Amino acid sequence: MSEKNRDGKRNARERLAAEREKQKAAERRRRTLIVGASVVCVLGLAAVIGVVAANSGKDAGPKKAGPVVAPSGAQGQDALAIPVGKEGARSTLTVWEDFRCPACKGFETTYRPTIHGLTGAGKLKVEYHLATLIDGNMGGSGSRRAANAAACAQDAGKFSAYHDVLYENQPEETKDSYAENSRLIELAGKVDGLDTPAFRTCVQDGTHDSWVEKSNKAFQNGHFGGTPTVLLNGKNIYQDQSMTPAKLKRMVEEADRG
């Protein structure tokens, strides 16, 4: 074999090895992005994938702005909080969430039994604030549609149960299934007494769409950075790496004893 042929084969092998290394590096970056995105639904995600996803053809917002109609019993500044639990509880858990957000589902799955137990015992009040972060990042309208449906459930006195159903049936983050009113109405069938003509009309008309927009604006103005944002008596506990359901329960019970 000539020296020229040997050099050619060696260069070809080197180019192939370099190309394989590039592919491995690209795959490592892809896995890192996926893992990072699954930890918390962050505002900065839009800079990575929002431009591409925004062209998915989904409805990106209400077709027309209607009046701001707060759901029944909403409290707090501008009536943007949906309360669950005893009004006189000594501890308040403030939760900013998005029904399309995987990290929100993770929080719910881990902490729901503890939160339900504390609210049921009258030791904790939860104030839920609804955001549409994933709609902005991924495109679509499922966050907004689901939030409106949850507000409609609040009108019927069924918010807590429907809230849990939405997370139990949350679609993959990239699938905007909650943009379909029919899916939200179908899930209402899992909550006793919720699937009524009044609920269906509220969902289909987007009765609380403008309220949801106002709630999301408050989330943005709060500069929280991502969902879920969870505050116990004003302190961000979601950022506490040592937080567990047992620790949350202990903190609430200590506050309840005074």
CSV table of C-alpha atoms in Angstrom, one decimal:
chain,number,residue,atom,x,y,z
A,1,MET,CA,0.0,0.0,0.0
A,2,SER,CA,1.4,3.4,-0.9
A,3,GLU,CA,2.1,6.1,1.7
A,4,LYS,CA,-0.5,8.2,0.0
A,5,ASN,CA,-3.2,5.6,0.5
A,6,ARG,CA,-2.3,5.0,4.1
A,7,ASP,CA,-2.5,8.7,4.8
A,8,GLY,CA,-5.9,8.9,3.1
A,9,LYS,CA,-7.3,6.0,5.2
A,10,ARG,CA,-5.9,7.4,8.4
A,11,ASN,CA,-7.4,10.8,7.6
A,12,ALA,CA,-10.8,9.1,6.9
A,13,ARG,CA,-10.6,7.3,10.2
A,14,GLU,CA,-9.8,10.5,12.1
A,15,ARG,CA,-12.7,12.4,10.4
A,16,LEU,CA,-15.1,9.5,11.3
A,17,ALA,CA,-13.9,9.5,14.9
A,18,ALA,CA,-14.3,13.3,15.1
A,19,GLU,CA,-17.8,13.1,13.7
A,20,ARG,CA,-18.8,10.4,16.2
A,21,GLU,CA,-17.4,12.5,19.0
A,22,LYS,CA,-19.5,15.5,17.8
A,23,GLN,CA,-22.6,13.3,17.8
A,24,LYS,CA,-21.9,12.0,21.3
A,25,ALA,CA,-21.4,15.6,22.5
A,26,ALA,CA,-24.7,16.7,20.9
A,27,GLU,CA,-26.5,13.8,22.5
A,28,ARG,CA,-25.0,14.7,25.9
A,29,ARG,CA,-26.3,18.3,25.5
A,30,ARG,CA,-29.7,17.0,24.5
A,31,ARG,CA,-30.0,14.8,27.6
A,32,THR,CA,-28.8,17.6,29.8
A,33,LEU,CA,-31.4,19.9,28.4
A,34,ILE,CA,-34.2,17.4,28.9
A,35,VAL,CA,-33.1,16.6,32.5
A,36,GLY,CA,-32.8,20.3,33.3
A,37,ALA,CA,-36.2,21.2,31.9
A,38,SER,CA,-37.8,18.4,34.0
A,39,VAL,CA,-36.6,19.8,37.3
A,40,VAL,CA,-38.6,23.0,37.2
A,41,CYS,CA,-40.6,24.8,34.6
A,42,VAL,CA,-38.5,27.9,34.2
A,43,LEU,CA,-39.1,31.1,32.3
A,44,GLY,CA,-35.8,30.8,30.5
A,45,LEU,CA,-36.9,27.7,28.7
A,46,ALA,CA,-38.5,29.9,26.1
A,47,ALA,CA,-35.2,31.0,24.8
A,48,VAL,CA,-34.2,27.4,24.1
A,49,ILE,CA,-37.3,25.9,22.5
A,50,GLY,CA,-40.1,28.5,22.5
A,51,VAL,CA,-39.4,29.9,19.1
A,52,VAL,CA,-39.7,26.5,17.4
A,53,ALA,CA,-42.7,25.3,19.5
A,54,ALA,CA,-44.6,28.6,19.0
A,55,ASN,CA,-45.1,27.6,15.4
A,56,SER,CA,-47.0,24.5,16.3
A,57,GLY,CA,-50.3,26.0,15.1
A,58,LYS,CA,-51.9,25.9,18.5
A,59,ASP,CA,-54.1,28.8,19.8
A,60,ALA,CA,-51.6,31.1,21.6
A,61,GLY,CA,-54.2,33.2,23.4
A,62,PRO,CA,-57.8,34.3,23.7
A,63,LYS,CA,-59.4,35.3,20.4
A,64,LYS,CA,-60.8,38.4,22.1
A,65,ALA,CA,-60.5,40.0,25.5
A,66,GLY,CA,-63.5,39.7,27.8
A,67,PRO,CA,-64.3,41.2,31.2
A,68,VAL,CA,-62.2,39.9,34.1
A,69,VAL,CA,-64.5,37.5,35.9
A,70,ALA,CA,-63.0,36.1,39.1
A,71,PRO,CA,-64.2,32.6,40.1
A,72,SER,CA,-66.6,32.4,43.1
A,73,GLY,CA,-64.8,32.8,46.4
A,74,ALA,CA,-61.5,34.0,45.0
A,75,GLN,CA,-59.6,36.1,47.5
A,76,GLY,CA,-56.5,38.2,48.0
A,77,GLN,CA,-55.2,41.1,45.9
A,78,ASP,CA,-57.3,41.5,42.8
A,79,ALA,CA,-59.2,38.3,43.8
A,80,LEU,CA,-56.4,36.2,42.2
A,81,ALA,CA,-56.1,33.4,44.8
A,82,ILE,CA,-58.4,30.3,45.0
A,83,PRO,CA,-58.5,29.3,48.7
A,84,VAL,CA,-58.6,25.8,50.0
A,85,GLY,CA,-58.8,25.0,53.7
A,86,LYS,CA,-59.9,26.8,56.9
A,87,GLU,CA,-59.9,30.6,56.8
A,88,GLY,CA,-58.6,30.9,60.3
A,89,ALA,CA,-55.6,28.5,59.9
A,90,ARG,CA,-52.4,29.9,61.3
A,91,SER,CA,-50.3,28.9,58.3
A,92,THR,CA,-50.9,29.8,54.6
A,93,LEU,CA,-49.3,27.9,51.7
A,94,THR,CA,-49.2,30.0,48.6
A,95,VAL,CA,-48.8,28.0,45.4
A,96,TRP,CA,-48.1,29.4,41.9
A,97,GLU,CA,-48.7,26.6,39.4
A,98,ASP,CA,-49.4,25.6,35.8
A,99,PHE,CA,-51.5,22.6,35.0
A,100,ARG,CA,-49.1,21.7,32.0
A,101,CYS,CA,-46.0,21.9,34.2
A,102,PRO,CA,-44.3,18.6,35.0
A,103,ALA,CA,-42.5,20.0,38.0
A,104,CYS,CA,-45.9,21.1,39.4
A,105,LYS,CA,-47.2,17.6,39.0
A,106,GLY,CA,-44.1,16.3,40.8
A,107,PHE,CA,-44.8,18.6,43.7
A,108,GLU,CA,-48.4,17.6,43.8
A,109,THR,CA,-47.7,13.9,43.7
A,110,THR,CA,-45.2,14.2,46.6
A,111,TYR,CA,-47.0,16.7,48.9
A,112,ARG,CA,-50.7,16.2,48.2
A,113,PRO,CA,-51.4,13.7,51.0
A,114,THR,CA,-49.7,16.0,53.5
A,115,ILE,CA,-51.4,19.1,52.2
A,116,HIS,CA,-54.8,17.5,52.2
A,117,GLY,CA,-54.3,16.2,55.7
A,118,LEU,CA,-53.3,19.6,57.1
A,119,THR,CA,-56.1,21.5,55.3
A,120,GLY,CA,-58.6,18.8,56.5
A,121,ALA,CA,-57.4,19.3,60.1
A,122,GLY,CA,-57.8,23.0,59.9
A,123,LYS,CA,-54.1,23.7,60.3
A,124,LEU,CA,-53.3,25.0,56.9
A,125,LYS,CA,-54.9,27.2,54.3
A,126,VAL,CA,-53.7,27.0,50.7
A,127,GLU,CA,-54.0,29.8,48.2
A,128,TYR,CA,-53.7,28.6,44.6
A,129,HIS,CA,-52.5,31.1,41.9
A,130,LEU,CA,-52.8,29.9,38.3
A,131,ALA,CA,-50.1,30.7,35.6
A,132,THR,CA,-49.7,29.9,31.9
A,133,LEU,CA,-46.0,29.6,31.8
A,134,ILE,CA,-45.9,26.5,29.5
A,135,ASP,CA,-48.2,28.1,26.9
A,136,GLY,CA,-45.6,30.9,26.6
A,137,ASN,CA,-42.7,28.5,26.5
A,138,MET,CA,-44.0,25.7,24.4
A,139,GLY,CA,-46.8,27.3,22.5
A,140,GLY,CA,-50.5,26.3,22.6
A,141,SER,CA,-53.2,27.2,25.1
A,142,GLY,CA,-53.6,24.2,27.4
A,143,SER,CA,-52.4,26.0,30.5
A,144,ARG,CA,-54.9,28.8,29.9
A,145,ARG,CA,-57.8,26.4,29.0
A,146,ALA,CA,-57.1,24.2,32.0
A,147,ALA,CA,-56.8,27.2,34.4
A,148,ASN,CA,-60.1,28.5,33.1
A,149,ALA,CA,-61.7,25.1,33.6
A,150,ALA,CA,-60.3,24.9,37.2
A,151,ALA,CA,-61.8,28.3,37.8
A,152,CYS,CA,-65.1,27.0,36.5
A,153,ALA,CA,-64.8,24.1,38.9
A,154,GLN,CA,-64.3,26.7,41.7
A,155,ASP,CA,-67.6,28.2,40.7
A,156,ALA,CA,-69.2,24.8,41.3
A,157,GLY,CA,-67.4,24.3,44.7
A,158,LYS,CA,-65.3,21.5,43.1
A,159,PHE,CA,-61.9,23.1,42.7
A,160,SER,CA,-59.8,20.9,44.9
A,161,ALA,CA,-61.1,17.7,43.4
A,162,TYR,CA,-60.8,18.9,39.8
A,163,HIS,CA,-57.4,20.3,40.5
A,164,ASP,CA,-56.2,16.9,41.6
A,165,VAL,CA,-57.8,15.2,38.5
A,166,LEU,CA,-56.0,17.6,36.2
A,167,TYR,CA,-52.6,16.7,37.6
A,168,GLU,CA,-53.4,13.0,37.7
A,169,ASN,CA,-54.2,13.1,34.0
A,170,GLN,CA,-51.6,15.7,33.0
A,171,PRO,CA,-50.4,15.1,29.4
A,172,GLU,CA,-46.8,15.1,28.3
A,173,GLU,CA,-45.4,18.7,28.4
A,174,THR,CA,-45.1,18.7,24.6
A,175,LYS,CA,-48.7,17.5,24.0
A,176,ASP,CA,-51.2,20.3,24.4
A,177,SER,CA,-54.2,18.0,25.1
A,178,TYR,CA,-55.6,20.5,27.6
A,179,ALA,CA,-56.2,23.0,24.8
A,180,GLU,CA,-59.2,20.9,23.9
A,181,ASN,CA,-62.3,21.8,25.9
A,182,SER,CA,-63.7,18.4,25.2
A,183,ARG,CA,-60.9,16.8,27.2
A,184,LEU,CA,-61.4,19.1,30.1
A,185,ILE,CA,-65.1,18.4,30.2
A,186,GLU,CA,-64.4,14.7,29.9
A,187,LEU,CA,-62.1,14.9,33.0
A,188,ALA,CA,-64.9,16.7,34.9
A,189,GLY,CA,-66.8,13.4,34.7
A,190,LYS,CA,-64.3,12.1,37.3
A,191,VAL,CA,-65.5,14.6,39.9
A,192,ASP,CA,-69.0,13.9,41.3
A,193,GLY,CA,-71.5,16.6,40.3
A,194,LEU,CA,-69.1,18.7,38.3
A,195,ASP,CA,-70.1,17.9,34.7
A,196,THR,CA,-73.1,20.1,34.5
A,197,PRO,CA,-74.5,22.5,31.8
A,198,ALA,CA,-73.2,25.4,33.8
A,199,PHE,CA,-69.7,24.0,34.0
A,200,ARG,CA,-69.7,23.1,30.3
A,201,THR,CA,-70.8,26.6,29.3
A,202,CYS,CA,-68.2,28.2,31.5
A,203,VAL,CA,-65.4,26.1,30.0
A,204,GLN,CA,-66.5,26.5,26.4
A,205,ASP,CA,-67.1,30.3,26.7
A,206,GLY,CA,-63.8,30.9,28.4
A,207,THR,CA,-65.6,32.7,31.2
A,208,HIS,CA,-62.5,33.2,33.3
A,209,ASP,CA,-59.9,33.6,30.5
A,210,SER,CA,-59.2,37.3,31.2
A,211,TRP,CA,-58.9,36.5,34.9
A,212,VAL,CA,-56.4,33.8,34.1
A,213,GLU,CA,-54.4,36.3,32.0
A,214,LYS,CA,-54.5,38.7,34.9
A,215,SER,CA,-53.2,36.0,37.3
A,216,ASN,CA,-50.4,35.1,34.9
A,217,LYS,CA,-49.4,38.7,34.7
A,218,ALA,CA,-49.2,38.9,38.5
A,219,PHE,CA,-47.0,35.8,38.3
A,220,GLN,CA,-44.7,37.5,35.8
A,221,ASN,CA,-44.6,40.7,37.9
A,222,GLY,CA,-43.6,38.6,40.9
A,223,HIS,CA,-40.4,37.6,39.2
A,224,PHE,CA,-40.6,34.1,40.8
A,225,GLY,CA,-38.7,32.5,38.0
A,226,GLY,CA,-40.6,29.3,37.5
A,227,THR,CA,-43.4,27.0,38.5
A,228,PRO,CA,-44.2,25.7,41.0
A,229,THR,CA,-43.4,28.5,43.4
A,230,VAL,CA,-44.4,27.5,46.9
A,231,LEU,CA,-44.4,29.9,49.8
A,232,LEU,CA,-45.2,28.9,53.4
A,233,ASN,CA,-46.2,32.0,55.3
A,234,GLY,CA,-44.3,34.1,52.8
A,235,LYS,CA,-41.1,32.0,52.7
A,236,ASN,CA,-40.1,30.1,49.6
A,237,ILE,CA,-39.9,26.5,50.7
A,238,TYR,CA,-39.7,24.9,47.3
A,239,GLN,CA,-36.1,26.2,47.1
A,240,ASP,CA,-35.3,24.5,50.4
A,241,GLN,CA,-33.4,21.4,49.4
A,242,SER,CA,-34.0,19.8,52.8
A,243,MET,CA,-37.8,20.2,52.5
A,244,THR,CA,-39.9,17.0,52.7
A,245,PRO,CA,-43.6,16.4,53.4
A,246,ALA,CA,-42.7,15.4,57.0
A,247,LYS,CA,-40.8,18.7,57.5
A,248,LEU,CA,-43.7,20.7,56.0
A,249,LYS,CA,-46.1,18.9,58.3
A,250,ARG,CA,-43.8,19.6,61.3
A,251,MET,CA,-43.5,23.3,60.5
A,252,VAL,CA,-47.3,23.8,60.1
A,253,GLU,CA,-48.1,21.9,63.3
A,254,GLU,CA,-45.5,23.9,65.2
A,255,ALA,CA,-47.1,27.1,63.9
A,256,ASP,CA,-50.6,25.8,64.8
A,257,ARG,CA,-49.5,25.2,68.4
A,258,GLY,CA,-48.2,28.8,68.5
